[in-house]
Amino acid sequence: MAQKARRRFLKLAGAGLVAAPYLWRRDARAAGGRVVVIGGGAGGAMAARLLAASGKGLDVTLVEPKTSYVTCFFSNLYIAGLRSLESLTHGYDVLSERYGVRVMHQVAVAVDPEKRTVRLAGGDMLTWDRLIVAPGIDFRWDAIDGYGPEAAEIMPHAWQAGGQTELLRRQLEAMEDGGTFLIAPPKSPYRCPTAPYERASLVADYFRREKPKSKIIILDAKDIFPLQDLFEEAWTRFYPGMIEVLPAEFSGGIRAVDPATMTVTADGEEFKVDVANVIPPQAAGRIAHQAGLVDRRGWCPVNPMSFESSHQAGIHIIGDAALASPMPKAAYSARQHARICAEAVLEALSGENAKPGVLGGACWSHVAPDHAVRERATFAVVGGALQRIELDISPIGESDEVRAATARDGDDWYAGITADIFG
Ligand SMILES: Cc1cc2nc3c(=O)[nH]c(=O)nc-3n(C[C@H](O)[C@H](O)[C@H](O)COP(=O)(O)OP(=O)(O)OC[C@H]3O[C@@H](n4cnc5c(N)ncnc54)[C@H](O)[C@@H]3O)c2cc1C
């Protein structure tokens, strides 16, 4: 028991807790500096790992409530019954055991940029020399009449992976053949711009196999959507007549929902549906708002050379919460932000000379099983702002062999990025 208590004490002291007389011990051990990372997703876990593995003696603490992380990326394959949830689930053991990241499974509730502290829901207080905030997204629950956290238990967004993703899968499985599935994507910017349309494609494949009389309605808050001609090419070929797109210019986009009657209302039109996937407008995760990191649009402006906040010195924001346009809100972007941010933190704390180079990556969209298209982009900081310097999109009319090879590349990408982040 005494040993257990001592182990816990050492863990907490090392995390930079404000624990009065013993602080000197932690400081001696962490001569390289204390870094606290809030959020153990694609961005935060990657940054924690890079810093802990840097060999610069940093004391790195990762605050993340979940004990395992389910990726949103590739979750559409699970929803369509093409991949298991286990294959999308990753733990934090490698980060803590191999790299020495101190992982605390708690929620960060308050950041004090002046005192350089983070308070956790359990009451613990962490101190930091540099703070990395990577909380992902939160939803604007006031944007759609009737759609709040309770309605999301009936009309799931499935835009944060885990329970919501499983709920949508169960609802689609339970739906009768001949039912209607409605997807309501939001206006930009939002997490993973192509993912609603990949979801429509893969659910259409599931319907084609299991419930061929069913229909999909995409009630879009936009007039056009990314990779539209590639998706429409695939829908015409694989799922003719199954997917109907209602752009905002005709429907006005989603206005209200009534989960009790499974009704979705657009401008002047009501849709009675069997399964509704309502993806509300988004903003940076709540803690970023509390910490004073957001602009009036709800996202966090950063210096693209370091991903340091434009509002608070010493705090970096990475991943979907950061305002890093034209980079999309994607896991591949989050990983690149983490790299730039880790270099900047090392420079600040250890005198390393960071030189942010080119940021690049690719997003895969499955339009059918073993059939994927890809958007590869490269970004660089030009004149103080992030700019896209290259874009390479799968062309229309590619052969089945090329599309199958692209799907395999996507699988390799998934295996690579998750191994990079979680080990
Ligand atoms: C259906 C779908 C498909 C996608 N497909 C792709 C794809 O193919 N390729 C791609 O690159 N991207 C894809 N994405 C996007 C990708 O999932 C996100 O861009 C990525 O997860 C963003 O990483 P992040 O670290 O910013 O946020 P997240 O991965 O969401 O991580 C944030 C973490 O912070 C934690 N957190 C939040 N608040 C607190 C707090 N107060 N205290 C402690 N912890 C907190 C959360 O628990 C969470 O684990 C997809 C997204 C969706 C929805």
Short mmCIF file of C-alpha atoms in Angstrom, two decimals, residues 46-246:
data_model
loop_
_atom_site.label_atom_id
_atom_site.label_comp_id
_atom_site.label_asym_id
_atom_site.label_seq_id
_atom_site.Cartn_x
_atom_site.Cartn_y
_atom_site.Cartn_z
CA MET A 46 2.07 12.55 -31.67
CA ALA A 47 3.51 15.72 -30.10
CA ALA A 48 3.91 14.00 -26.71
CA ARG A 49 5.74 11.12 -28.32
CA LEU A 50 8.07 13.32 -30.41
CA LEU A 51 9.02 15.43 -27.40
CA ALA A 52 9.48 12.49 -25.03
CA ALA A 53 11.61 10.67 -27.62
CA SER A 54 13.74 13.76 -28.35
CA GLY A 55 16.40 12.81 -25.82
CA LYS A 56 16.38 16.35 -24.40
CA GLY A 57 15.24 15.33 -20.94
CA LEU A 58 11.82 16.92 -21.22
CA ASP A 59 9.21 16.04 -18.65
CA VAL A 60 6.18 15.29 -20.81
CA THR A 61 2.67 14.80 -19.40
CA LEU A 62 -0.28 13.86 -21.60
CA VAL A 63 -3.77 14.57 -20.25
CA GLU A 64 -6.46 12.48 -21.95
CA PRO A 65 -9.65 11.14 -20.33
CA LYS A 66 -9.98 8.01 -22.47
CA THR A 67 -7.83 4.96 -21.77
CA SER A 68 -7.94 4.01 -25.44
CA TYR A 69 -8.42 6.08 -28.57
CA VAL A 70 -10.70 5.09 -31.45
CA THR A 71 -9.72 6.82 -34.68
CA CYS A 72 -12.31 8.76 -36.61
CA PHE A 73 -10.14 8.09 -39.62
CA PHE A 74 -11.24 4.85 -41.27
CA SER A 75 -14.32 4.70 -38.98
CA ASN A 76 -16.57 4.85 -42.07
CA LEU A 77 -15.25 1.39 -42.95
CA TYR A 78 -16.45 0.15 -39.55
CA ILE A 79 -19.86 1.83 -40.01
CA ALA A 80 -20.26 -0.02 -43.30
CA GLY A 81 -19.24 -3.36 -41.75
CA LEU A 82 -15.88 -3.50 -43.55
CA ARG A 83 -13.54 -3.16 -40.58
CA SER A 84 -13.68 -4.00 -36.85
CA LEU A 85 -13.74 -1.38 -34.13
CA GLU A 86 -10.79 -3.14 -32.48
CA SER A 87 -8.67 -2.44 -35.55
CA LEU A 88 -9.36 1.29 -35.01
CA THR A 89 -8.59 1.26 -31.28
CA HIS A 90 -5.19 2.26 -29.89
CA GLY A 91 -3.79 2.42 -26.36
CA TYR A 92 -1.26 4.64 -24.62
CA ASP A 93 1.05 1.93 -23.23
CA VAL A 94 3.85 2.44 -25.74
CA LEU A 95 3.82 6.18 -25.11
CA SER A 96 4.17 5.71 -21.38
CA GLU A 97 6.28 2.56 -21.18
CA ARG A 98 8.69 3.03 -24.07
CA TYR A 99 8.91 6.81 -24.28
CA GLY A 100 8.27 7.78 -20.65
CA VAL A 101 5.28 10.03 -21.35
CA ARG A 102 3.33 10.45 -18.14
CA VAL A 103 -0.25 9.74 -19.23
CA MET A 104 -2.98 11.04 -16.92
CA HIS A 105 -6.49 9.84 -17.78
CA GLN A 106 -8.33 12.97 -16.76
CA VAL A 107 -10.10 15.97 -18.27
CA ALA A 108 -8.32 19.32 -18.25
CA VAL A 109 -10.86 21.89 -17.06
CA ALA A 110 -8.95 25.17 -16.67
CA VAL A 111 -5.78 26.66 -18.13
CA ASP A 112 -4.20 29.67 -16.46
CA PRO A 113 -1.85 31.20 -19.05
CA GLU A 114 -0.39 33.66 -16.50
CA LYS A 115 0.42 31.15 -13.77
CA ARG A 116 1.21 28.49 -16.38
CA THR A 117 -1.02 25.87 -14.80
CA VAL A 118 -3.66 23.38 -15.92
CA ARG A 119 -6.34 22.21 -13.50
CA LEU A 120 -7.72 18.72 -13.98
CA ALA A 121 -11.29 17.65 -13.23
CA GLY A 122 -10.04 15.54 -10.32
CA GLY A 123 -8.56 18.68 -8.72
CA ASP A 124 -4.89 18.06 -9.60
CA MET A 125 -2.91 21.07 -10.78
CA LEU A 126 -0.11 20.74 -13.35
CA THR A 127 2.51 23.39 -14.08
CA TRP A 128 4.21 23.79 -17.46
CA ASP A 129 6.93 25.65 -19.27
CA ARG A 130 5.16 24.94 -22.57
CA LEU A 131 1.57 23.83 -23.04
CA ILE A 132 0.24 22.04 -26.11
CA VAL A 133 -3.52 22.11 -26.54
CA ALA A 134 -4.91 19.46 -28.90
CA PRO A 135 -8.54 18.87 -27.88
CA GLY A 136 -9.96 18.31 -31.36
CA ILE A 137 -13.47 19.59 -31.99
CA ASP A 138 -16.60 20.40 -30.07
CA PHE A 139 -20.04 20.88 -31.59
CA ARG A 140 -22.06 24.07 -31.88
CA TRP A 141 -25.08 22.63 -30.17
CA ASP A 142 -27.11 25.80 -30.73
CA ALA A 143 -26.84 25.68 -34.53
CA ILE A 144 -29.69 23.28 -35.37
CA ASP A 145 -33.05 23.60 -33.60
CA GLY A 146 -33.69 20.55 -31.44
CA TYR A 147 -30.21 19.06 -31.90
CA GLY A 148 -28.24 18.82 -28.65
CA PRO A 149 -26.31 16.05 -26.84
CA GLU A 150 -29.57 14.20 -26.04
CA ALA A 151 -30.79 14.29 -29.63
CA ALA A 152 -27.36 12.97 -30.69
CA GLU A 153 -28.18 9.76 -28.80
CA ILE A 154 -31.03 9.21 -31.29
CA MET A 155 -29.61 10.96 -34.36
CA PRO A 156 -25.85 10.32 -33.97
CA HIS A 157 -23.20 12.60 -35.44
CA ALA A 158 -20.54 9.85 -35.25
CA TRP A 159 -18.01 12.66 -35.76
CA GLN A 160 -16.09 11.79 -32.58
CA ALA A 161 -15.29 8.12 -32.71
CA GLY A 162 -16.32 5.56 -30.12
CA GLY A 163 -19.85 5.18 -28.75
CA GLN A 164 -21.36 7.43 -31.41
CA THR A 165 -19.76 5.40 -34.20
CA GLU A 166 -21.09 2.16 -32.72
CA LEU A 167 -24.57 3.68 -32.33
CA LEU A 168 -24.76 4.65 -35.99
CA ARG A 169 -23.60 1.19 -37.04
CA ARG A 170 -26.26 -0.47 -34.86
CA GLN A 171 -28.99 1.79 -36.24
CA LEU A 172 -28.03 1.00 -39.83
CA GLU A 173 -27.99 -2.72 -39.04
CA ALA A 174 -31.44 -2.48 -37.43
CA MET A 175 -32.95 -0.45 -40.29
CA GLU A 176 -35.46 -2.29 -42.51
CA ASP A 177 -34.70 -2.78 -46.18
CA GLY A 178 -36.40 0.10 -47.99
CA GLY A 179 -35.57 2.60 -45.21
CA THR A 180 -34.16 6.11 -45.62
CA PHE A 181 -30.79 7.15 -44.21
CA LEU A 182 -30.14 10.90 -44.10
CA ILE A 183 -26.69 12.49 -43.72
CA ALA A 184 -26.56 16.22 -42.97
CA PRO A 185 -23.01 17.56 -43.49
CA PRO A 186 -22.22 21.05 -42.15
CA LYS A 187 -20.76 24.14 -43.81
CA SER A 188 -16.97 24.39 -43.92
CA PRO A 189 -14.72 24.39 -41.99
CA TYR A 190 -15.28 21.07 -40.26
CA ARG A 191 -13.36 17.90 -39.42
CA CYS A 192 -12.39 15.91 -42.55
CA PRO A 193 -14.15 17.63 -45.46
CA THR A 194 -14.54 14.49 -47.62
CA ALA A 195 -15.66 12.11 -44.85
CA PRO A 196 -19.47 12.65 -45.11
CA TYR A 197 -19.32 11.62 -48.77
CA GLU A 198 -17.05 8.66 -48.08
CA ARG A 199 -19.62 7.65 -45.44
CA ALA A 200 -22.44 7.90 -47.99
CA SER A 201 -20.43 5.75 -50.43
CA LEU A 202 -19.60 3.00 -47.96
CA VAL A 203 -23.09 2.88 -46.43
CA ALA A 204 -24.46 2.66 -49.99
CA ASP A 205 -22.20 -0.35 -50.49
CA TYR A 206 -23.60 -1.91 -47.31
CA PHE A 207 -27.17 -1.24 -48.50
CA ARG A 208 -26.37 -2.67 -51.92
CA ARG A 209 -25.24 -5.87 -50.23
CA GLU A 210 -27.85 -6.13 -47.44
CA LYS A 211 -30.78 -3.69 -48.01
CA PRO A 212 -30.93 -2.87 -51.70
CA LYS A 213 -34.29 -1.04 -51.58
CA SER A 214 -32.93 1.58 -49.16
CA LYS A 215 -32.11 5.23 -49.97
CA ILE A 216 -29.56 7.78 -48.83
CA ILE A 217 -30.29 11.52 -48.73
CA ILE A 218 -27.42 13.98 -48.32
CA LEU A 219 -28.98 17.17 -46.99
CA ASP A 220 -25.98 19.43 -47.41
CA ALA A 221 -25.36 22.85 -45.85
CA LYS A 222 -23.06 23.56 -48.83
CA ASP A 223 -23.71 23.92 -52.56
CA ILE A 224 -20.75 21.84 -53.64
CA PHE A 225 -18.49 19.41 -51.82
CA PRO A 226 -14.86 18.25 -52.10
CA LEU A 227 -13.97 15.63 -54.73
CA GLN A 228 -17.59 15.85 -55.90
CA ASP A 229 -16.94 14.61 -59.44
CA LEU A 230 -15.00 11.59 -58.12
CA PHE A 231 -17.75 10.66 -55.67
CA GLU A 232 -20.49 11.16 -58.25
CA GLU A 233 -18.57 9.05 -60.75
CA ALA A 234 -18.51 6.20 -58.23
CA TRP A 235 -22.14 6.64 -57.14
CA THR A 236 -23.37 6.48 -60.75
CA ARG A 237 -21.39 3.33 -61.36
CA PHE A 238 -21.83 1.41 -58.10
CA TYR A 239 -25.04 2.70 -56.52
CA PRO A 240 -27.24 4.12 -59.31
CA GLY A 241 -30.35 5.86 -57.96
CA MET A 242 -29.49 5.17 -54.32
CA ILE A 243 -27.92 8.49 -53.24
CA GLU A 244 -29.76 11.80 -53.58
CA VAL A 245 -27.82 15.03 -52.92
CA LEU A 246 -29.77 18.11 -51.86
#
